[in-house]
Amino acid sequence: MVERCDWAKDNSKLLIYHDKEWGVKETNNRKLFEKLSLEIMQAGLKWTLILDKRNEIIKAFDDFDIEKISEYSINDINRLMSNKNIIRNQKKIEAIIYNARICRSIDLKKFIWEPFNYSRLDHLLHTGDYKYIDSFISKYVLQFKRNGFKRIGNKTLYSFYQVIGVINDHELKCFYHNR
């Protein structure tokens, strides 16, 4: 039997997400933007809700095409706010649009990965030093905020770094731990 992280064992969607996406190094700018936007959508909610609505969210946001989203107007915000198949939080929707405008002018891959020399960091959660983790992630939150990104806090950024493979927090027993 293959061992996995405990959080992924009791839900088939989480299991697939764990095995196929979580912690897999992502360098494609569109996919990075998509994953960042989904983390923003998830803030304060259960990740399973995002997984349930993900296909509809992706469709509603034009496949997270940075150029298209950066051109969204109030009509698009209204369209998204009336879409019952997505998370209808106006502040989150506006942040995604605003962040797309920022992403048009930067290389998101370079912005995210260069500070880490394009290598992943292993197991910050497993150190148990939450003060260190908080101060570590706060430094990068400030980088995002200095560049103008909206709705990027410590938990959102940490989760984002986990999903895109910057931080490898797979449990030691997990088959993905040493990949």
PDB file of C-alpha atoms in Angstrom:
ATOM      1  CA  MET A   1       0.000   0.000   0.000  1.00  0.00           C
ATOM      2  CA  VAL A   2       1.253   3.448  -0.942  1.00  0.00           C
ATOM      3  CA  GLU A   3       1.563   5.873   1.973  1.00  0.00           C
ATOM      4  CA  ARG A   4       0.305   9.415   1.545  1.00  0.00           C
ATOM      5  CA  CYS A   5      -0.064  12.565   3.613  1.00  0.00           C
ATOM      6  CA  ASP A   6      -2.821  12.058   6.173  1.00  0.00           C
ATOM      7  CA  TRP A   7      -4.879  15.030   4.917  1.00  0.00           C
ATOM      8  CA  ALA A   8      -5.393  13.347   1.543  1.00  0.00           C
ATOM      9  CA  LYS A   9      -6.516   9.897   2.648  1.00  0.00           C
ATOM     10  CA  ASP A  10     -10.229  10.301   3.370  1.00  0.00           C
ATOM     11  CA  ASN A  11     -11.451  12.112   0.285  1.00  0.00           C
ATOM     12  CA  SER A  12     -11.072  10.915  -3.304  1.00  0.00           C
ATOM     13  CA  LYS A  13     -10.745  14.460  -4.698  1.00  0.00           C
ATOM     14  CA  LEU A  14      -8.056  15.323  -2.162  1.00  0.00           C
ATOM     15  CA  LEU A  15      -6.273  12.056  -2.933  1.00  0.00           C
ATOM     16  CA  ILE A  16      -6.151  12.820  -6.670  1.00  0.00           C
ATOM     17  CA  TYR A  17      -5.129  16.424  -5.968  1.00  0.00           C
ATOM     18  CA  HIS A  18      -2.368  15.209  -3.644  1.00  0.00           C
ATOM     19  CA  ASP A  19      -1.047  12.619  -6.081  1.00  0.00           C
ATOM     20  CA  LYS A  20      -1.177  14.726  -9.238  1.00  0.00           C
ATOM     21  CA  GLU A  21      -0.705  18.363  -8.199  1.00  0.00           C
ATOM     22  CA  TRP A  22       0.145  19.226  -4.613  1.00  0.00           C
ATOM     23  CA  GLY A  23       3.852  19.900  -4.331  1.00  0.00           C
ATOM     24  CA  VAL A  24       4.570  19.356  -8.020  1.00  0.00           C
ATOM     25  CA  LYS A  25       6.981  22.015  -9.247  1.00  0.00           C
ATOM     26  CA  GLU A  26       5.066  24.479 -11.395  1.00  0.00           C
ATOM     27  CA  THR A  27       6.831  27.018 -13.617  1.00  0.00           C
ATOM     28  CA  ASN A  28       4.208  27.873 -16.245  1.00  0.00           C
ATOM     29  CA  ASN A  29       3.097  31.498 -15.738  1.00  0.00           C
ATOM     30  CA  ARG A  30      -0.573  30.828 -16.524  1.00  0.00           C
ATOM     31  CA  LYS A  31      -0.707  27.813 -14.214  1.00  0.00           C
ATOM     32  CA  LEU A  32       1.097  29.765 -11.481  1.00  0.00           C
ATOM     33  CA  PHE A  33      -1.471  32.531 -11.809  1.00  0.00           C
ATOM     34  CA  GLU A  34      -4.306  29.999 -11.751  1.00  0.00           C
ATOM     35  CA  LYS A  35      -2.996  28.340  -8.598  1.00  0.00           C
ATOM     36  CA  LEU A  36      -2.406  31.681  -6.891  1.00  0.00           C
ATOM     37  CA  SER A  37      -5.932  32.790  -7.807  1.00  0.00           C
ATOM     38  CA  LEU A  38      -7.452  29.543  -6.514  1.00  0.00           C
ATOM     39  CA  GLU A  39      -5.590  30.009  -3.224  1.00  0.00           C
ATOM     40  CA  ILE A  40      -7.031  33.514  -2.994  1.00  0.00           C
ATOM     41  CA  MET A  41     -10.502  32.088  -3.670  1.00  0.00           C
ATOM     42  CA  GLN A  42      -9.957  29.424  -1.007  1.00  0.00           C
ATOM     43  CA  ALA A  43      -8.990  31.791   1.835  1.00  0.00           C
ATOM     44  CA  GLY A  44     -11.359  31.106   4.719  1.00  0.00           C
ATOM     45  CA  LEU A  45     -12.998  28.160   2.966  1.00  0.00           C
ATOM     46  CA  LYS A  46     -12.353  24.432   2.717  1.00  0.00           C
ATOM     47  CA  TRP A  47     -10.106  23.327  -0.117  1.00  0.00           C
ATOM     48  CA  THR A  48     -12.618  20.639  -1.074  1.00  0.00           C
ATOM     49  CA  LEU A  49     -15.098  23.419  -1.942  1.00  0.00           C
ATOM     50  CA  ILE A  50     -12.547  24.870  -4.384  1.00  0.00           C
ATOM     51  CA  LEU A  51     -11.915  21.425  -5.864  1.00  0.00           C
ATOM     52  CA  ASP A  52     -15.668  20.955  -6.312  1.00  0.00           C
ATOM     53  CA  LYS A  53     -15.982  24.288  -8.108  1.00  0.00           C
ATOM     54  CA  ARG A  54     -12.566  24.443  -9.774  1.00  0.00           C
ATOM     55  CA  ASN A  55     -13.629  23.571 -13.320  1.00  0.00           C
ATOM     56  CA  GLU A  56     -16.371  26.191 -13.216  1.00  0.00           C
ATOM     57  CA  ILE A  57     -14.003  28.774 -11.720  1.00  0.00           C
ATOM     58  CA  ILE A  58     -11.436  28.106 -14.436  1.00  0.00           C
ATOM     59  CA  LYS A  59     -14.116  28.407 -17.122  1.00  0.00           C
ATOM     60  CA  ALA A  60     -15.569  31.586 -15.604  1.00  0.00           C
ATOM     61  CA  PHE A  61     -12.105  33.174 -15.470  1.00  0.00           C
ATOM     62  CA  ASP A  62     -11.281  32.401 -19.115  1.00  0.00           C
ATOM     63  CA  ASP A  63      -8.859  29.593 -18.280  1.00  0.00           C
ATOM     64  CA  PHE A  64      -6.903  32.070 -16.122  1.00  0.00           C
ATOM     65  CA  ASP A  65      -5.592  33.802 -19.207  1.00  0.00           C
ATOM     66  CA  ILE A  66      -3.659  36.699 -17.647  1.00  0.00           C
ATOM     67  CA  GLU A  67      -4.157  39.020 -20.631  1.00  0.00           C
ATOM     68  CA  LYS A  68      -7.916  38.465 -20.785  1.00  0.00           C
ATOM     69  CA  ILE A  69      -8.457  38.814 -17.041  1.00  0.00           C
ATOM     70  CA  SER A  70      -6.342  41.969 -16.879  1.00  0.00           C
ATOM     71  CA  GLU A  71      -8.851  43.561 -19.278  1.00  0.00           C
ATOM     72  CA  TYR A  72     -11.923  42.639 -17.216  1.00  0.00           C
ATOM     73  CA  SER A  73     -14.362  45.468 -16.538  1.00  0.00           C
ATOM     74  CA  ILE A  74     -17.224  46.043 -14.137  1.00  0.00           C
ATOM     75  CA  ASN A  75     -19.376  44.007 -16.524  1.00  0.00           C
ATOM     76  CA  ASP A  76     -17.098  41.017 -15.986  1.00  0.00           C
ATOM     77  CA  ILE A  77     -17.209  41.491 -12.227  1.00  0.00           C
ATOM     78  CA  ASN A  78     -21.014  41.544 -12.409  1.00  0.00           C
ATOM     79  CA  ARG A  79     -20.980  38.439 -14.626  1.00  0.00           C
ATOM     80  CA  LEU A  80     -18.780  36.603 -12.139  1.00  0.00           C
ATOM     81  CA  MET A  81     -20.820  37.775  -9.154  1.00  0.00           C
ATOM     82  CA  SER A  82     -23.969  36.353 -10.734  1.00  0.00           C
ATOM     83  CA  ASN A  83     -22.349  32.971 -11.505  1.00  0.00           C
ATOM     84  CA  LYS A  84     -23.713  30.549  -8.902  1.00  0.00           C
ATOM     85  CA  ASN A  85     -21.144  27.908  -9.851  1.00  0.00           C
ATOM     86  CA  ILE A  86     -18.139  29.796  -8.474  1.00  0.00           C
ATOM     87  CA  ILE A  87     -17.109  31.514  -5.244  1.00  0.00           C
ATOM     88  CA  ARG A  88     -18.905  34.853  -5.411  1.00  0.00           C
ATOM     89  CA  ASN A  89     -16.779  37.075  -3.234  1.00  0.00           C
ATOM     90  CA  GLN A  90     -16.366  40.465  -4.886  1.00  0.00           C
ATOM     91  CA  LYS A  91     -13.154  41.350  -3.030  1.00  0.00           C
ATOM     92  CA  LYS A  92     -11.541  38.083  -4.118  1.00  0.00           C
ATOM     93  CA  ILE A  93     -12.729  38.506  -7.707  1.00  0.00           C
ATOM     94  CA  GLU A  94     -11.424  42.074  -7.837  1.00  0.00           C
ATOM     95  CA  ALA A  95      -8.087  40.947  -6.368  1.00  0.00           C
ATOM     96  CA  ILE A  96      -7.680  38.294  -9.058  1.00  0.00           C
ATOM     97  CA  ILE A  97      -8.326  40.890 -11.758  1.00  0.00           C
ATOM     98  CA  TYR A  98      -5.946  43.354 -10.137  1.00  0.00           C
ATOM     99  CA  ASN A  99      -3.266  40.669  -9.758  1.00  0.00           C
ATOM    100  CA  ALA A 100      -3.635  39.746 -13.431  1.00  0.00           C
ATOM    101  CA  ARG A 101      -2.743  43.334 -14.312  1.00  0.00           C
ATOM    102  CA  ILE A 102       0.410  43.021 -12.231  1.00  0.00           C
ATOM    103  CA  CYS A 103       1.274  39.657 -13.789  1.00  0.00           C
ATOM    104  CA  ARG A 104       1.153  41.247 -17.235  1.00  0.00           C
ATOM    105  CA  SER A 105       4.210  43.295 -16.371  1.00  0.00           C
ATOM    106  CA  ILE A 106       6.346  40.683 -14.585  1.00  0.00           C
ATOM    107  CA  ASP A 107       7.650  37.208 -15.235  1.00  0.00           C
ATOM    108  CA  LEU A 108       5.703  35.388 -12.524  1.00  0.00           C
ATOM    109  CA  LYS A 109       7.916  32.301 -12.725  1.00  0.00           C
ATOM    110  CA  LYS A 110      11.058  34.362 -12.168  1.00  0.00           C
ATOM    111  CA  PHE A 111       9.390  36.450  -9.437  1.00  0.00           C
ATOM    112  CA  ILE A 112       8.364  33.334  -7.519  1.00  0.00           C
ATOM    113  CA  TRP A 113      11.223  30.923  -8.120  1.00  0.00           C
ATOM    114  CA  GLU A 114      14.345  33.103  -8.402  1.00  0.00           C
ATOM    115  CA  PRO A 115      14.573  33.861  -4.642  1.00  0.00           C
ATOM    116  CA  PHE A 116      14.822  30.077  -4.110  1.00  0.00           C
ATOM    117  CA  ASN A 117      17.319  29.455  -6.943  1.00  0.00           C
ATOM    118  CA  TYR A 118      14.578  27.435  -8.677  1.00  0.00           C
ATOM    119  CA  SER A 119      14.922  24.765  -5.971  1.00  0.00           C
ATOM    120  CA  ARG A 120      12.371  23.625  -3.457  1.00  0.00           C
ATOM    121  CA  LEU A 121      12.621  23.934   0.295  1.00  0.00           C
ATOM    122  CA  ASP A 122      12.029  20.826   2.309  1.00  0.00           C
ATOM    123  CA  HIS A 123       9.619  20.419   5.158  1.00  0.00           C
ATOM    124  CA  LEU A 124       9.204  23.710   6.929  1.00  0.00           C
ATOM    125  CA  LEU A 125       6.081  22.418   8.698  1.00  0.00           C
ATOM    126  CA  HIS A 126       7.946  19.411  10.015  1.00  0.00           C
ATOM    127  CA  THR A 127      10.406  21.626  11.894  1.00  0.00           C
ATOM    128  CA  GLY A 128       7.562  22.621  14.222  1.00  0.00           C
ATOM    129  CA  ASP A 129       9.124  26.103  14.472  1.00  0.00           C
ATOM    130  CA  TYR A 130       6.046  28.130  13.602  1.00  0.00           C
ATOM    131  CA  LYS A 131       7.668  31.465  14.521  1.00  0.00           C
ATOM    132  CA  TYR A 132      10.396  30.768  11.973  1.00  0.00           C
ATOM    133  CA  ILE A 133       7.856  29.737   9.344  1.00  0.00           C
ATOM    134  CA  ASP A 134       5.801  32.876   9.994  1.00  0.00           C
ATOM    135  CA  SER A 135       8.811  35.206   9.751  1.00  0.00           C
ATOM    136  CA  PHE A 136      10.102  33.327   6.688  1.00  0.00           C
ATOM    137  CA  ILE A 137       6.818  33.576   4.801  1.00  0.00           C
ATOM    138  CA  SER A 138       6.194  37.188   5.920  1.00  0.00           C
ATOM    139  CA  LYS A 139       9.305  38.247   4.013  1.00  0.00           C
ATOM    140  CA  TYR A 140       7.844  36.879   0.783  1.00  0.00           C
ATOM    141  CA  VAL A 141       4.375  38.263   1.484  1.00  0.00           C
ATOM    142  CA  LEU A 142       6.050  41.685   1.635  1.00  0.00           C
ATOM    143  CA  GLN A 143       7.630  41.037  -1.764  1.00  0.00           C
ATOM    144  CA  PHE A 144       4.216  40.323  -3.237  1.00  0.00           C
ATOM    145  CA  LYS A 145       2.699  43.383  -1.572  1.00  0.00           C
ATOM    146  CA  ARG A 146       5.556  45.653  -2.717  1.00  0.00           C
ATOM    147  CA  ASN A 147       4.733  44.560  -6.251  1.00  0.00           C
ATOM    148  CA  GLY A 148       1.086  45.452  -5.650  1.00  0.00           C
ATOM    149  CA  PHE A 149      -0.528  42.022  -5.299  1.00  0.00           C
ATOM    150  CA  LYS A 150      -3.827  41.933  -3.413  1.00  0.00           C
ATOM    151  CA  ARG A 151      -5.148  39.432  -0.865  1.00  0.00           C
ATOM    152  CA  ILE A 152      -1.821  37.702  -0.304  1.00  0.00           C
ATOM    153  CA  GLY A 153      -1.352  36.903   3.363  1.00  0.00           C
ATOM    154  CA  ASN A 154       0.854  34.419   5.185  1.00  0.00           C
ATOM    155  CA  LYS A 155      -1.542  31.457   4.996  1.00  0.00           C
ATOM    156  CA  THR A 156      -2.451  32.065   1.359  1.00  0.00           C
ATOM    157  CA  LEU A 157       1.169  32.411   0.266  1.00  0.00           C
ATOM    158  CA  TYR A 158       2.344  29.439   2.301  1.00  0.00           C
ATOM    159  CA  SER A 159      -0.387  27.254   0.790  1.00  0.00           C
ATOM    160  CA  PHE A 160       0.483  28.550  -2.668  1.00  0.00           C
ATOM    161  CA  TYR A 161       4.174  27.743  -2.142  1.00  0.00           C
ATOM    162  CA  GLN A 162       3.197  24.237  -1.047  1.00  0.00           C
ATOM    163  CA  VAL A 163       0.998  23.538  -4.062  1.00  0.00           C
ATOM    164  CA  ILE A 164       3.516  24.821  -6.631  1.00  0.00           C
ATOM    165  CA  GLY A 165       6.405  22.919  -5.078  1.00  0.00           C
ATOM    166  CA  VAL A 166       8.436  25.780  -3.586  1.00  0.00           C
ATOM    167  CA  ILE A 167       7.898  24.195  -0.179  1.00  0.00           C
ATOM    168  CA  ASN A 168       7.831  20.418   0.100  1.00  0.00           C
ATOM    169  CA  ASP A 169       5.635  19.643   3.083  1.00  0.00           C
ATOM    170  CA  HIS A 170       4.737  16.084   2.170  1.00  0.00           C
ATOM    171  CA  GLU A 171       4.843  13.985   5.315  1.00  0.00           C
ATOM    172  CA  LEU A 172       7.988  11.920   5.799  1.00  0.00           C
ATOM    173  CA  LYS A 173       6.023   8.681   5.307  1.00  0.00           C
ATOM    174  CA  CYS A 174       4.428   9.945   2.068  1.00  0.00           C
ATOM    175  CA  PHE A 175       5.568   8.384  -1.203  1.00  0.00           C
ATOM    176  CA  TYR A 176       6.017  11.912  -2.578  1.00  0.00           C
ATOM    177  CA  HIS A 177       8.385  12.981   0.195  1.00  0.00           C
ATOM    178  CA  ASN A 178      11.628  12.294  -1.666  1.00  0.00           C
ATOM    179  CA  ARG A 179      10.526  13.012  -5.228  1.00  0.00           C
TER     180      ARG A 179
END
